[in-house]
Amino acid sequence: MQAWFLTNDFRGAAVEVQNAEEFSWLNVSYAPVVKQLLDKESRVFYFGGYYEDISVEPKLRNSKYLSLLNHLRFYIPEIYPQLEKIVFLDDDVVVQKDLTQLFSLNLHGNVNGAVETCLESFHRYYKYLNFSNPIISSKFDPQACGWAFGMNVFDLIAWRTANVTARYHFWQEQNADRMLWKLGTLPPALLAFYGLTEPLDRRWHVLGLGYDMNIDDRLIESAAVVHFNGNMKPWLRLGISRYKPLWKRYINESHPYYGDCVTS
């Protein structure tokens, strides 16, 4: 990855590649998710029993459902201790417009700026969380609007003040038996950032290009960021054909590394 950034032009941008293996603070005593990865029952549940050797470093495992790399987003203040605000982007997005304005948006004291996803009823809290459990039903509104990871503005000063990472740790510990939610990073985020999320204009982040074949072209054209969330990624053969050009227009097919990649 470092070689890629060194051999390509990014118009003067400063690029820093960090190695999660060097985060000594990300250990069993601090991060519940690391402890869960070491747990034999969790390994069988998340990895289908394929990892019987407990000597294999959990950080090197890449599960669709419980990847430690996905959980690094909850540790952004530790990774960038000097920063006050950050724009977070998932790796399956395409940035179509200048995002500079995001840094001056007023989040009204909130930690997380995100596009809400409850335009459809199934993107509300009760669809992600187990409201039959009293610890959930007593603290959260089942009709609260869900929001999207993938293009977020985080006020890291407000994050540290609210101690969002500690909130995340609390809910991960409460869910050790997987009774509050089953999979993913969005459910614990909905809990950790509850009451701390500022809705953004939908045009900042248009989702669904990895599963929804009927997104309005005008919405895609107006979007600052388009997100190929879902299983139908544009670099895969099963990717939705009408969206693939949005991704492929930025690929340099003559690059020597490109020929080494399985892109179809």
mmCIF file of C-alpha atoms in Angstrom:
data_model
loop_
_atom_site.group_PDB
_atom_site.id
_atom_site.type_symbol
_atom_site.label_atom_id
_atom_site.label_comp_id
_atom_site.label_asym_id
_atom_site.label_seq_id
_atom_site.Cartn_x
_atom_site.Cartn_y
_atom_site.Cartn_z
ATOM 1 C CA MET A 1 0.000 0.000 0.000
ATOM 2 C CA GLN A 2 2.843 2.369 0.782
ATOM 3 C CA ALA A 3 4.390 1.570 -2.606
ATOM 4 C CA TRP A 4 1.094 2.387 -4.315
ATOM 5 C CA PHE A 5 0.927 5.858 -2.805
ATOM 6 C CA LEU A 6 4.593 6.527 -3.489
ATOM 7 C CA THR A 7 4.305 5.629 -7.178
ATOM 8 C CA ASN A 8 1.075 7.522 -7.933
ATOM 9 C CA ASP A 9 0.272 11.209 -8.065
ATOM 10 C CA PHE A 10 -2.305 12.475 -5.566
ATOM 11 C CA ARG A 11 -2.033 16.153 -6.456
ATOM 12 C CA GLY A 12 0.052 17.159 -3.474
ATOM 13 C CA ALA A 13 -1.974 15.343 -0.851
ATOM 14 C CA ALA A 14 -0.059 14.076 2.163
ATOM 15 C CA VAL A 15 -0.704 10.359 2.539
ATOM 16 C CA GLU A 16 0.153 8.414 5.689
ATOM 17 C CA VAL A 17 -0.211 4.634 5.783
ATOM 18 C CA GLN A 18 -0.388 3.231 9.308
ATOM 19 C CA ASN A 19 0.016 -0.370 10.423
ATOM 20 C CA ALA A 20 -2.564 -1.607 12.918
ATOM 21 C CA GLU A 21 0.039 -4.058 14.230
ATOM 22 C CA GLU A 22 1.893 -1.085 15.706
ATOM 23 C CA PHE A 23 -1.074 0.071 17.809
ATOM 24 C CA SER A 24 0.195 -1.399 21.071
ATOM 25 C CA TRP A 25 -2.704 0.165 22.975
ATOM 26 C CA LEU A 26 -5.201 -1.883 20.929
ATOM 27 C CA ASN A 27 -5.064 -4.944 23.150
ATOM 28 C CA VAL A 28 -7.237 -7.281 25.192
ATOM 29 C CA SER A 29 -7.144 -5.120 28.305
ATOM 30 C CA TYR A 30 -8.388 -2.044 26.429
ATOM 31 C CA ALA A 31 -10.560 -3.179 23.509
ATOM 32 C CA PRO A 32 -13.420 -5.648 24.115
ATOM 33 C CA VAL A 33 -13.531 -6.563 20.431
ATOM 34 C CA VAL A 34 -9.957 -7.886 20.618
ATOM 35 C CA LYS A 35 -10.963 -10.037 23.587
ATOM 36 C CA GLN A 36 -13.953 -11.336 21.617
ATOM 37 C CA LEU A 37 -11.724 -12.308 18.718
ATOM 38 C CA LEU A 38 -9.659 -14.435 21.097
ATOM 39 C CA ASP A 39 -12.722 -16.167 22.516
ATOM 40 C CA LYS A 40 -13.129 -19.665 21.049
ATOM 41 C CA GLU A 41 -16.925 -19.476 20.906
ATOM 42 C CA SER A 42 -16.768 -16.140 19.110
ATOM 43 C CA ARG A 43 -14.240 -17.494 16.621
ATOM 44 C CA VAL A 44 -16.523 -20.390 15.791
ATOM 45 C CA PHE A 45 -19.537 -18.077 15.512
ATOM 46 C CA TYR A 46 -17.904 -15.424 13.335
ATOM 47 C CA PHE A 47 -15.359 -17.471 11.417
ATOM 48 C CA GLY A 48 -17.276 -20.697 10.954
ATOM 49 C CA GLY A 49 -14.780 -22.730 12.957
ATOM 50 C CA TYR A 50 -11.990 -22.314 10.430
ATOM 51 C CA TYR A 51 -9.549 -20.804 12.887
ATOM 52 C CA GLU A 52 -8.740 -23.489 15.414
ATOM 53 C CA ASP A 53 -5.186 -22.313 16.043
ATOM 54 C CA ILE A 54 -5.418 -19.706 18.817
ATOM 55 C CA SER A 55 -1.809 -18.702 18.170
ATOM 56 C CA VAL A 56 -2.860 -16.972 14.952
ATOM 57 C CA GLU A 57 -2.911 -13.220 15.603
ATOM 58 C CA PRO A 58 -6.566 -12.010 15.538
ATOM 59 C CA LYS A 59 -5.549 -8.728 13.930
ATOM 60 C CA LEU A 60 -4.524 -10.674 10.832
ATOM 61 C CA ARG A 61 -7.956 -12.209 10.388
ATOM 62 C CA ASN A 62 -10.336 -10.593 7.986
ATOM 63 C CA SER A 63 -13.911 -11.680 8.559
ATOM 64 C CA LYS A 64 -16.853 -10.300 6.663
ATOM 65 C CA TYR A 65 -18.659 -9.898 9.950
ATOM 66 C CA LEU A 66 -16.063 -9.029 12.562
ATOM 67 C CA SER A 67 -12.989 -7.400 11.074
ATOM 68 C CA LEU A 68 -10.834 -5.520 13.526
ATOM 69 C CA LEU A 69 -10.010 -3.063 10.742
ATOM 70 C CA ASN A 70 -13.694 -2.132 10.608
ATOM 71 C CA HIS A 71 -13.636 -1.382 14.320
ATOM 72 C CA LEU A 72 -10.676 0.987 14.044
ATOM 73 C CA ARG A 73 -13.190 3.762 13.278
ATOM 74 C CA PHE A 74 -14.078 3.771 16.986
ATOM 75 C CA TYR A 75 -10.474 4.646 17.847
ATOM 76 C CA ILE A 76 -9.939 7.641 15.567
ATOM 77 C CA PRO A 77 -9.119 10.005 18.494
ATOM 78 C CA GLU A 78 -6.355 7.613 19.604
ATOM 79 C CA ILE A 79 -5.015 7.159 16.078
ATOM 80 C CA TYR A 80 -4.974 10.925 15.441
ATOM 81 C CA PRO A 81 -4.527 12.498 18.883
ATOM 82 C CA GLN A 82 -3.651 15.962 17.515
ATOM 83 C CA LEU A 83 -6.638 16.339 15.192
ATOM 84 C CA GLU A 84 -9.829 18.222 16.058
ATOM 85 C CA LYS A 85 -12.044 17.217 13.142
ATOM 86 C CA ILE A 86 -11.891 14.474 10.527
ATOM 87 C CA VAL A 87 -13.827 13.313 7.478
ATOM 88 C CA PHE A 88 -14.099 9.540 7.491
ATOM 89 C CA LEU A 89 -14.477 7.629 4.206
ATOM 90 C CA ASP A 90 -15.024 3.904 3.701
ATOM 91 C CA ASP A 91 -12.916 2.105 1.116
ATOM 92 C CA ASP A 92 -15.855 1.372 -1.195
ATOM 93 C CA VAL A 93 -16.773 4.994 -1.948
ATOM 94 C CA VAL A 94 -16.093 7.348 -4.839
ATOM 95 C CA VAL A 95 -15.631 11.039 -4.053
ATOM 96 C CA GLN A 96 -17.218 13.080 -6.840
ATOM 97 C CA LYS A 97 -17.074 16.599 -5.405
ATOM 98 C CA ASP A 98 -14.970 18.798 -3.147
ATOM 99 C CA LEU A 99 -15.499 17.894 0.510
ATOM 100 C CA THR A 100 -13.799 20.971 1.969
ATOM 101 C CA GLN A 101 -17.109 22.453 3.124
ATOM 102 C CA LEU A 102 -17.629 19.507 5.483
ATOM 103 C CA PHE A 103 -14.908 20.848 7.756
ATOM 104 C CA SER A 104 -16.839 24.062 8.367
ATOM 105 C CA LEU A 105 -20.261 22.491 8.907
ATOM 106 C CA ASN A 106 -21.866 23.315 12.239
ATOM 107 C CA LEU A 107 -22.562 20.034 14.013
ATOM 108 C CA HIS A 108 -24.314 21.913 16.861
ATOM 109 C CA GLY A 109 -22.194 20.264 19.523
ATOM 110 C CA ASN A 110 -22.659 16.771 18.160
ATOM 111 C CA VAL A 111 -19.854 14.299 17.554
ATOM 112 C CA ASN A 112 -20.944 12.614 14.347
ATOM 113 C CA GLY A 113 -22.240 14.197 11.146
ATOM 114 C CA ALA A 114 -23.979 11.543 9.049
ATOM 115 C CA VAL A 115 -26.682 11.065 6.431
ATOM 116 C CA GLU A 116 -29.816 9.516 7.905
ATOM 117 C CA THR A 117 -31.198 6.357 6.292
ATOM 118 C CA CYS A 118 -34.736 6.173 7.683
ATOM 119 C CA LEU A 119 -36.444 7.414 4.540
ATOM 120 C CA GLU A 120 -37.436 3.771 4.398
ATOM 121 C CA SER A 121 -38.985 2.338 7.554
ATOM 122 C CA PHE A 122 -36.555 -0.559 7.918
ATOM 123 C CA HIS A 123 -33.619 1.723 8.687
ATOM 124 C CA ARG A 124 -34.784 2.487 12.213
ATOM 125 C CA TYR A 125 -33.200 1.323 15.458
ATOM 126 C CA TYR A 126 -35.602 -1.559 16.032
ATOM 127 C CA LYS A 127 -34.314 -3.228 12.860
ATOM 128 C CA TYR A 128 -30.733 -3.288 14.091
ATOM 129 C CA LEU A 129 -31.103 -3.958 17.811
ATOM 130 C CA ASN A 130 -32.892 -6.409 20.106
ATOM 131 C CA PHE A 131 -35.573 -4.322 21.816
ATOM 132 C CA SER A 132 -36.884 -7.339 23.704
ATOM 133 C CA ASN A 133 -33.820 -6.877 25.890
ATOM 134 C CA PRO A 134 -34.566 -4.366 28.682
ATOM 135 C CA ILE A 135 -31.119 -2.772 28.555
ATOM 136 C CA ILE A 136 -31.928 -1.673 25.001
ATOM 137 C CA SER A 137 -35.628 -0.894 25.374
ATOM 138 C CA SER A 138 -35.064 1.213 28.494
ATOM 139 C CA LYS A 139 -32.485 3.502 26.901
ATOM 140 C CA PHE A 140 -33.320 3.847 23.201
ATOM 141 C CA ASP A 141 -36.238 4.796 20.980
ATOM 142 C CA PRO A 142 -37.018 1.909 18.596
ATOM 143 C CA GLN A 143 -38.235 4.426 16.007
ATOM 144 C CA ALA A 144 -35.038 6.497 16.146
ATOM 145 C CA CYS A 145 -33.589 7.113 12.723
ATOM 146 C CA GLY A 146 -30.590 5.102 11.628
ATOM 147 C CA TRP A 147 -27.683 6.724 9.840
ATOM 148 C CA ALA A 148 -24.866 5.633 7.573
ATOM 149 C CA PHE A 149 -21.215 4.873 8.074
ATOM 150 C CA GLY A 150 -19.055 5.541 5.026
ATOM 151 C CA MET A 151 -18.913 9.327 4.846
ATOM 152 C CA ASN A 152 -18.925 10.896 8.270
ATOM 153 C CA VAL A 153 -17.674 14.097 9.850
ATOM 154 C CA PHE A 154 -16.353 13.554 13.358
ATOM 155 C CA ASP A 155 -15.733 16.386 15.813
ATOM 156 C CA LEU A 156 -12.923 14.809 17.797
ATOM 157 C CA ILE A 157 -13.029 17.442 20.544
ATOM 158 C CA ALA A 158 -16.692 16.633 21.188
ATOM 159 C CA TRP A 159 -15.873 12.910 20.841
ATOM 160 C CA ARG A 160 -13.280 13.085 23.593
ATOM 161 C CA THR A 161 -15.573 15.163 25.811
ATOM 162 C CA ALA A 162 -18.437 12.669 25.438
ATOM 163 C CA ASN A 163 -15.993 9.745 25.677
ATOM 164 C CA VAL A 164 -17.655 7.958 22.796
ATOM 165 C CA THR A 165 -15.036 5.213 22.678
ATOM 166 C CA ALA A 166 -15.887 4.280 26.289
ATOM 167 C CA ARG A 167 -19.558 4.123 25.279
ATOM 168 C CA TYR A 168 -18.625 1.780 22.446
ATOM 169 C CA HIS A 169 -16.604 -0.390 24.834
ATOM 170 C CA PHE A 170 -19.551 -0.563 27.245
ATOM 171 C CA TRP A 171 -21.918 -1.822 24.573
ATOM 172 C CA GLN A 172 -19.417 -4.307 23.185
ATOM 173 C CA GLU A 173 -19.053 -5.764 26.662
ATOM 174 C CA GLN A 174 -22.831 -5.906 27.113
ATOM 175 C CA ASN A 175 -23.091 -7.806 23.835
ATOM 176 C CA ALA A 176 -20.523 -10.485 24.660
ATOM 177 C CA ASP A 177 -23.270 -13.115 24.270
ATOM 178 C CA ARG A 178 -24.465 -11.517 20.986
ATOM 179 C CA MET A 179 -27.978 -11.000 22.370
ATOM 180 C CA LEU A 180 -28.204 -7.246 21.679
ATOM 181 C CA TRP A 181 -27.151 -7.483 18.032
ATOM 182 C CA LYS A 182 -25.504 -10.148 15.903
ATOM 183 C CA LEU A 183 -23.051 -8.650 13.445
ATOM 184 C CA GLY A 184 -21.354 -5.533 12.161
ATOM 185 C CA THR A 185 -20.122 -2.163 13.365
ATOM 186 C CA LEU A 186 -23.254 -0.093 12.749
ATOM 187 C CA PRO A 187 -25.344 -1.423 15.694
ATOM 188 C CA PRO A 188 -22.744 -0.517 18.349
ATOM 189 C CA ALA A 189 -22.248 2.818 16.587
ATOM 190 C CA LEU A 190 -25.980 3.549 16.782
ATOM 191 C CA LEU A 191 -25.698 3.004 20.530
ATOM 192 C CA ALA A 192 -22.412 4.844 21.084
ATOM 193 C CA PHE A 193 -23.402 7.907 19.038
ATOM 194 C CA TYR A 194 -27.030 8.008 20.229
ATOM 195 C CA GLY A 195 -28.014 11.629 20.828
ATOM 196 C CA LEU A 196 -24.692 12.770 19.385
ATOM 197 C CA THR A 197 -25.398 12.599 15.636
ATOM 198 C CA GLU A 198 -26.114 15.579 13.380
ATOM 199 C CA PRO A 199 -28.109 14.799 10.201
ATOM 200 C CA LEU A 200 -26.371 15.873 6.989
ATOM 201 C CA ASP A 201 -27.903 16.805 3.666
ATOM 202 C CA ARG A 202 -28.541 13.593 1.761
ATOM 203 C CA ARG A 203 -26.528 14.846 -1.212
ATOM 204 C CA TRP A 204 -23.312 14.497 0.743
ATOM 205 C CA HIS A 205 -23.563 10.708 0.800
ATOM 206 C CA VAL A 206 -25.655 8.552 -1.529
ATOM 207 C CA LEU A 207 -25.735 4.893 -0.542
ATOM 208 C CA GLY A 208 -26.839 1.595 -1.952
ATOM 209 C CA LEU A 209 -24.818 1.271 -5.131
ATOM 210 C CA GLY A 210 -23.829 -2.232 -4.059
ATOM 211 C CA TYR A 211 -27.393 -3.566 -3.837
ATOM 212 C CA ASP A 212 -30.024 -1.083 -5.103
ATOM 213 C CA MET A 213 -30.451 -1.125 -8.881
ATOM 214 C CA ASN A 214 -32.969 1.727 -8.951
ATOM 215 C CA ILE A 215 -31.176 4.764 -7.534
ATOM 216 C CA ASP A 216 -32.208 7.939 -9.364
ATOM 217 C CA ASP A 217 -29.478 9.113 -11.747
ATOM 218 C CA ARG A 218 -30.072 12.712 -10.683
ATOM 219 C CA LEU A 219 -29.370 11.794 -7.064
ATOM 220 C CA ILE A 220 -26.124 10.077 -8.052
ATOM 221 C CA GLU A 221 -25.029 13.066 -10.151
ATOM 222 C CA SER A 222 -25.682 15.491 -7.303
ATOM 223 C CA ALA A 223 -23.862 13.372 -4.703
ATOM 224 C CA ALA A 224 -20.546 14.412 -3.229
ATOM 225 C CA VAL A 225 -19.826 10.794 -2.287
ATOM 226 C CA VAL A 226 -21.382 7.637 -3.740
ATOM 227 C CA HIS A 227 -21.127 4.475 -1.667
ATOM 228 C CA PHE A 228 -21.033 0.941 -3.046
ATOM 229 C CA ASN A 229 -22.221 -0.582 0.219
ATOM 230 C CA GLY A 230 -23.628 -4.046 -0.264
ATOM 231 C CA ASN A 231 -22.272 -7.215 -1.822
ATOM 232 C CA MET A 232 -22.361 -6.105 -5.480
ATOM 233 C CA LYS A 233 -19.063 -4.212 -5.520
ATOM 234 C CA PRO A 234 -18.144 -2.479 -8.807
ATOM 235 C CA TRP A 235 -14.846 -4.370 -9.076
ATOM 236 C CA LEU A 236 -16.683 -7.712 -9.004
ATOM 237 C CA ARG A 237 -18.394 -9.456 -11.890
ATOM 238 C CA LEU A 238 -21.694 -9.294 -10.014
ATOM 239 C CA GLY A 239 -21.419 -5.501 -9.647
ATOM 240 C CA ILE A 240 -24.379 -3.507 -10.958
ATOM 241 C CA SER A 241 -23.423 -2.616 -14.523
ATOM 242 C CA ARG A 242 -24.973 0.858 -14.627
ATOM 243 C CA TYR A 243 -22.900 1.959 -11.623
ATOM 244 C CA LYS A 244 -19.570 0.396 -12.637
ATOM 245 C CA PRO A 245 -18.432 3.398 -14.745
ATOM 246 C CA LEU A 246 -18.569 5.585 -11.622
ATOM 247 C CA TRP A 247 -15.766 3.459 -10.209
ATOM 248 C CA LYS A 248 -13.866 2.435 -13.321
ATOM 249 C CA ARG A 249 -13.397 5.960 -14.662
ATOM 250 C CA TYR A 250 -10.702 6.439 -12.024
ATOM 251 C CA ILE A 251 -8.794 3.229 -12.750
ATOM 252 C CA ASN A 252 -5.552 3.463 -14.677
ATOM 253 C CA GLU A 253 -5.679 0.174 -16.542
ATOM 254 C CA SER A 254 -2.131 0.629 -17.823
ATOM 255 C CA HIS A 255 -0.692 0.713 -14.307
ATOM 256 C CA PRO A 256 1.612 -2.282 -13.717
ATOM 257 C CA TYR A 257 -0.134 -3.150 -10.437
ATOM 258 C CA TYR A 258 -3.516 -3.269 -12.147
ATOM 259 C CA GLY A 259 -2.653 -6.345 -14.171
ATOM 260 C CA ASP A 260 -1.777 -8.182 -10.971
ATOM 261 C CA CYS A 261 -5.218 -7.575 -9.459
ATOM 262 C CA VAL A 262 -8.218 -9.825 -9.906
ATOM 263 C CA THR A 263 -10.722 -7.134 -10.806
ATOM 264 C CA SER A 264 -13.443 -9.290 -12.314
#
